Structure formats: C-alpha cells, structure tokens
PDB file of C-alpha atoms in Angstrom:
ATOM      1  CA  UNK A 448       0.000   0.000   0.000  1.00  0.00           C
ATOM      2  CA  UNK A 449       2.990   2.492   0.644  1.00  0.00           C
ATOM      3  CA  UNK A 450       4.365   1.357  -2.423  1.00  0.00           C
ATOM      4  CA  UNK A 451       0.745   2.662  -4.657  1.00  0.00           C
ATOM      5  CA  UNK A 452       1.280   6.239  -2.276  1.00  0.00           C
ATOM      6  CA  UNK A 453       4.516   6.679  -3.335  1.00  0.00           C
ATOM      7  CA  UNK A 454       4.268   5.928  -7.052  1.00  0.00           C
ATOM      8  CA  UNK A 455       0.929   8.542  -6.640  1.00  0.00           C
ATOM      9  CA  UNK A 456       2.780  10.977  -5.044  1.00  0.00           C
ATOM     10  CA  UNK A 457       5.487  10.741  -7.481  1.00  0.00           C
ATOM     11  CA  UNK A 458       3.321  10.727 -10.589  1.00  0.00           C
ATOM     12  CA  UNK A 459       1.170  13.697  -9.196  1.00  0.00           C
ATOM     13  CA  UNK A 460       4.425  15.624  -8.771  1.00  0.00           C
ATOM     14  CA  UNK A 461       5.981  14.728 -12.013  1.00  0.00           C
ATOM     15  CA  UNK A 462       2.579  16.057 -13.758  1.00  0.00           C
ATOM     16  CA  UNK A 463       4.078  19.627 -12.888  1.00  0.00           C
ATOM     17  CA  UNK A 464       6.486  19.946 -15.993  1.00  0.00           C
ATOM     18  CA  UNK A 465       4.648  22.077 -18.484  1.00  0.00           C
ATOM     19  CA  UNK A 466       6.464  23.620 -22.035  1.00  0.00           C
ATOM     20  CA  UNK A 467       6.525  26.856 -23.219  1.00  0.00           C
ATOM     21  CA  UNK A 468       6.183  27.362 -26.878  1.00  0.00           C
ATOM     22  CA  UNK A 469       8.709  30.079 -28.606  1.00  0.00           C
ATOM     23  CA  UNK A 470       6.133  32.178 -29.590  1.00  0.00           C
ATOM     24  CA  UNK A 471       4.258  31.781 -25.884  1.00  0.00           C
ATOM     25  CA  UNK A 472       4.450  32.709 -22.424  1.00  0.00           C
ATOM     26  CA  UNK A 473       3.659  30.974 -19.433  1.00  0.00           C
ATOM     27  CA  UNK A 474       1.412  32.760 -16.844  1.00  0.00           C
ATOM     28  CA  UNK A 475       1.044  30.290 -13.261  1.00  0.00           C
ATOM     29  CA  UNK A 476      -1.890  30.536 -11.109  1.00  0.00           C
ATOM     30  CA  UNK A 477      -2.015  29.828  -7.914  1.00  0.00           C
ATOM     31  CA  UNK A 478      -5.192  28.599  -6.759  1.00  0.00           C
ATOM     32  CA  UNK A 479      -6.708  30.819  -9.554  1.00  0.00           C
ATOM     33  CA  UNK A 480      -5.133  34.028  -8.844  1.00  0.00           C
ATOM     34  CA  UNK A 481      -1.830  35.425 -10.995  1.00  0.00           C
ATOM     35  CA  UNK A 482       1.566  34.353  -9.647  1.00  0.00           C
ATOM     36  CA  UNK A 483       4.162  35.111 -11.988  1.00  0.00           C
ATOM     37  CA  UNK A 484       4.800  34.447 -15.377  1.00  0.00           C
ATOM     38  CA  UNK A 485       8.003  32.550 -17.077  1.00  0.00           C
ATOM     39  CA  UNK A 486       9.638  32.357 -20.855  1.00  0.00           C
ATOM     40  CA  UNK A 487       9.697  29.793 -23.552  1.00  0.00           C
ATOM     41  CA  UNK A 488      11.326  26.802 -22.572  1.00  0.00           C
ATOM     42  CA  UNK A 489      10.176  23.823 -19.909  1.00  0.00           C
ATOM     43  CA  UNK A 490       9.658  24.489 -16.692  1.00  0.00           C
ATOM     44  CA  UNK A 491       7.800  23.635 -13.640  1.00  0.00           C
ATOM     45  CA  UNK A 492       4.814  24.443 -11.439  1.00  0.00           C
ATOM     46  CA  UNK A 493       3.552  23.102  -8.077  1.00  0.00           C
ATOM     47  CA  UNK A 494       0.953  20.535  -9.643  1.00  0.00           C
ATOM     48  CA  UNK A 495      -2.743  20.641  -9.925  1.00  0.00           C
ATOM     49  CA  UNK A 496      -5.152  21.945  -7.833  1.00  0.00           C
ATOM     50  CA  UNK A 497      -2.647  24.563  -6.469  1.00  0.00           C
ATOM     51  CA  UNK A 498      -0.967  25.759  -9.279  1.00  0.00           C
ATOM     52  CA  UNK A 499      -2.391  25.737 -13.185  1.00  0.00           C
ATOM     53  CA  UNK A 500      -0.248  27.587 -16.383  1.00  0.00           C
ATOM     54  CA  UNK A 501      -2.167  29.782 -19.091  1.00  0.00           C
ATOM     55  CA  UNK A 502       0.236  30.060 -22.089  1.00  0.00           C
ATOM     56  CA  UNK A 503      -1.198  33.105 -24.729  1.00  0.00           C
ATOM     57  CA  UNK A 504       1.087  33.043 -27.787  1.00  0.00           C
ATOM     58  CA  UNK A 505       2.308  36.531 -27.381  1.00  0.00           C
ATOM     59  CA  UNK A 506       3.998  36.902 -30.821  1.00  0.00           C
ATOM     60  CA  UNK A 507       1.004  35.425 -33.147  1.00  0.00           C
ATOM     61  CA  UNK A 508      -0.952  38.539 -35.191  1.00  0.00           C
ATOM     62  CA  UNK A 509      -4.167  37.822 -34.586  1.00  0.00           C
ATOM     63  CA  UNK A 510      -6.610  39.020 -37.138  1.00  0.00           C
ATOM     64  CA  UNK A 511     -10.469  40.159 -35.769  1.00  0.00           C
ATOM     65  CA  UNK A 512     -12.799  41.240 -39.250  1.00  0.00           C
ATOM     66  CA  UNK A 513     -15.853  42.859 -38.238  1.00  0.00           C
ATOM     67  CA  UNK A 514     -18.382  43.042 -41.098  1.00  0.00           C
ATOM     68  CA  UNK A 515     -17.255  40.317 -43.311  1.00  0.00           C
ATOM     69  CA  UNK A 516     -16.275  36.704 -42.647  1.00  0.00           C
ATOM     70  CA  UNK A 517     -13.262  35.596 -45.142  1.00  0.00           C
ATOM     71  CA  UNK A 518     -13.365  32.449 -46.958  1.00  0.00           C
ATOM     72  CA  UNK A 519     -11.168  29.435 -46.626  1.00  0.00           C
ATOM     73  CA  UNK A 520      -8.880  31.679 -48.484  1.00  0.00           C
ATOM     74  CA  UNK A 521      -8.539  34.657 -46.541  1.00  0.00           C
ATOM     75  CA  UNK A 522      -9.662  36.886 -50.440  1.00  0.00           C
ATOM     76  CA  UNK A 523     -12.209  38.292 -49.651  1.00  0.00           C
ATOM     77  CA  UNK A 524     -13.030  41.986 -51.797  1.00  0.00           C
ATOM     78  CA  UNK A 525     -15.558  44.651 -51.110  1.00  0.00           C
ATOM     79  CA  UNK A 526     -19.086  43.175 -49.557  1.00  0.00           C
ATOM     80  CA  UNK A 527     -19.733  39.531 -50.605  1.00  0.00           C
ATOM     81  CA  UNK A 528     -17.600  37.219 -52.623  1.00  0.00           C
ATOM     82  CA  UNK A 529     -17.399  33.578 -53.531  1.00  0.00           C
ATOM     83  CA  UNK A 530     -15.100  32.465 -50.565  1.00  0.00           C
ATOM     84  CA  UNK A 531     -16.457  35.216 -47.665  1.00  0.00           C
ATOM     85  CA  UNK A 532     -19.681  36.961 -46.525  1.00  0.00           C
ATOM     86  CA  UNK A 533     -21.299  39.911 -45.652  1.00  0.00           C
ATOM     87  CA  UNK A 534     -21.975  40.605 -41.825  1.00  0.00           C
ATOM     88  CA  UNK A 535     -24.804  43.356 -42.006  1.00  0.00           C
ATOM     89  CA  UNK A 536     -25.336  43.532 -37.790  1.00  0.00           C
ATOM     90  CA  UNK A 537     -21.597  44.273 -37.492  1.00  0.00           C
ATOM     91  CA  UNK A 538     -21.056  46.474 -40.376  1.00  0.00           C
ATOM     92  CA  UNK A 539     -23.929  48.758 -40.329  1.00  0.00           C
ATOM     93  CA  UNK A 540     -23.229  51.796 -38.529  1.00  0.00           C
ATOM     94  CA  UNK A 541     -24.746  54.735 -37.368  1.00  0.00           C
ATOM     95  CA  UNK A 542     -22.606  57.806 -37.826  1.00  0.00           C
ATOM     96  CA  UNK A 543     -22.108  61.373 -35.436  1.00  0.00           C
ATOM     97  CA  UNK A 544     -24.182  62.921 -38.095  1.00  0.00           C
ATOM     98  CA  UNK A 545     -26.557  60.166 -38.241  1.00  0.00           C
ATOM     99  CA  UNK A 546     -25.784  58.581 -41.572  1.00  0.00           C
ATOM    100  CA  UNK A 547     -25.838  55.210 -41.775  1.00  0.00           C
ATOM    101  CA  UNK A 548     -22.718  53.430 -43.580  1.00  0.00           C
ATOM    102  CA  UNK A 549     -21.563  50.078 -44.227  1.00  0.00           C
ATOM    103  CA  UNK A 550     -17.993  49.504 -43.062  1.00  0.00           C
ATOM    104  CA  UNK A 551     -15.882  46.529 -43.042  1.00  0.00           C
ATOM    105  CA  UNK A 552     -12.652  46.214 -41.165  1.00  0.00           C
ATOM    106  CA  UNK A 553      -9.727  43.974 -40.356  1.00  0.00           C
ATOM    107  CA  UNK A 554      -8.287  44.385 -37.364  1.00  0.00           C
ATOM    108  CA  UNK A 555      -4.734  43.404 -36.701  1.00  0.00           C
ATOM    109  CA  UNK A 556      -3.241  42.512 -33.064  1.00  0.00           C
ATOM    110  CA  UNK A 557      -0.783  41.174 -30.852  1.00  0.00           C
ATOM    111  CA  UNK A 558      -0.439  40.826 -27.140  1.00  0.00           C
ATOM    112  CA  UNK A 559       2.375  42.676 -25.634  1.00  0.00           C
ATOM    113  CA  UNK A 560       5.275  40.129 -24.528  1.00  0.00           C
ATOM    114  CA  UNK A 561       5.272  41.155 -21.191  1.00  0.00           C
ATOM    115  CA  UNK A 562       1.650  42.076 -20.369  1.00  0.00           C
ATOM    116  CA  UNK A 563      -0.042  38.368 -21.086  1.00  0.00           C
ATOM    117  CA  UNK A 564      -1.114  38.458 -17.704  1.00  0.00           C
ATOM    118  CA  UNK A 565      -2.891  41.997 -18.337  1.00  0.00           C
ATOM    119  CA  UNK A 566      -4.300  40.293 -21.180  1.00  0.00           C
ATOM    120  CA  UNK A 567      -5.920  37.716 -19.298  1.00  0.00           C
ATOM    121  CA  UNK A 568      -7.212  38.852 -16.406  1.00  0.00           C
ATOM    122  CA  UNK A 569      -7.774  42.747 -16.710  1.00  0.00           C
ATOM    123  CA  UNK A 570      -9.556  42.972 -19.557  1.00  0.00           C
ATOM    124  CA  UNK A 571     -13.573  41.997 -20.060  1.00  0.00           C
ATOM    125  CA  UNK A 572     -13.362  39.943 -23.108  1.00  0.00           C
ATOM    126  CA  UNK A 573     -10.746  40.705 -24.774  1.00  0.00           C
ATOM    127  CA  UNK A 574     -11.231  39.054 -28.088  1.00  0.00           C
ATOM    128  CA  UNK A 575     -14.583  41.316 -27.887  1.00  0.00           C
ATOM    129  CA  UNK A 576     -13.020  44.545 -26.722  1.00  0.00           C
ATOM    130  CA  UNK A 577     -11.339  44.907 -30.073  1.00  0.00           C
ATOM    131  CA  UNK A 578     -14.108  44.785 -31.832  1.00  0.00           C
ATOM    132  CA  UNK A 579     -16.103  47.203 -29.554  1.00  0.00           C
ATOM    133  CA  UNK A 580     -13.501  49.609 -29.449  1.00  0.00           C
ATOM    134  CA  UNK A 581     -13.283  49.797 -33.222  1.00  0.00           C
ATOM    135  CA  UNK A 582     -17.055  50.510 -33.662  1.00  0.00           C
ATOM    136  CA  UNK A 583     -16.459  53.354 -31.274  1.00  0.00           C
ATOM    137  CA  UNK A 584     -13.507  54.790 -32.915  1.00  0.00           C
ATOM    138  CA  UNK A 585     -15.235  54.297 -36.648  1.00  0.00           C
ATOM    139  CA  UNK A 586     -18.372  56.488 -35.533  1.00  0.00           C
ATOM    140  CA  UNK A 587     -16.826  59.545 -34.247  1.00  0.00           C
TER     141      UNK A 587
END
C-alpha cells in the first residue's frame, strides 16, 4: 500500500512539468489568482489543484474582421464574394451625423510580450473589446 502512495505521489508531482512554446508565455496561477509568469522553454509548477499555467502566444498577429467573414482563403473583396460573406449587424453603422454606412474592417493585433497576464485577467473579453472599441472609434 505504501508502495501505490509513493508511485501517486510521485506521478502527481511529475505532472508539474509544463512547455513553453517560442512564440508563448507561461502565466502560473495559484489557486486561480496570478503568480508570476516565465519564458519559452520547460519548466515547472507546483501541480494541480494549487498551481495551473495559461500560455497566450504573445507573438502570433491575430486578425479580428468585423463586417465580413473571409473564406477558406482569406480573399475576400468589397461586400460579398465567392469564398467570404457579408456581416450586415456588425457592419452597419450609425454615424455622429446620423448617416448610416456600411464599413468593413480587419483588425490586426498582438499581445504585448510582457503584459499576457494583463491580457488575461484585466480585460472583459478581450477578443470582444477589439471589436467594440473599433465601432467606437469608426463612428466619431
């Protein structure tokens, strides 16, 4: 029986090695809450349920397109195509001097190497804030 605890005990604490990607970082939690955060490369955290590791690639341009959906090919030209379509709800806007237009826009963003951790946990959404903050900016 001591034997079964041990080889537990030794498993659980072996299942504590994580890897960091190149283009990642590694952001521990310690029971849920932001602990520090540690490059590419493999490393180790105290295992699960007291520690846990987000890793946000933090060199990857991610792409957010508000009023059109691209194809399988990425082409996509002005309104609807063959390979994308036309998203009216996100593209029609109502202007400062209360025109209405039809916009579409590709965003393009990254997360700042050393602020995944901002990324995460202090902002609401943050796949949606781009897009709300873009809509605001576009209707002044």
């Amino acid at each position: 029986m001591t034997i079964l605890v041990a080889v537990v005990a030794v498993l659980w604490a072996a299942s504590g090695f994580y890897r960091v990607q190149p283009d990642e970082q590694g952001i521990v939690l310690r029971f849920g809450a932001y602990r520090y955060w540690t490059p590419p490369g493999l490393r180790y955290h105290l295992p699960w349920p007291i520690e846990t590791v987000e890793r946000p690639a933090v060199t990857r341009i991610n792409r957010t397109e508000i009023g059109f959906r691209s194809g399988s090919g990425g082409l996509t030209q002005s309104g609807t195509d063959a390979g994308g379509r036309d998203v009216l709800a996100e593209s029609l806007m109502l202007t400062g001097d209360e025109n209405i237009i039809d916009i579409d826009v590709s965003v393009f963003w990254r997360i700042r190497p050393n602020e995944a951790s901002k990324f995460l946990f202090n902002a609401a959404g943050p796949r949606n804030w781009c897009s709300a903050s873009r809509k605001a900016r576009c209707a002044r």
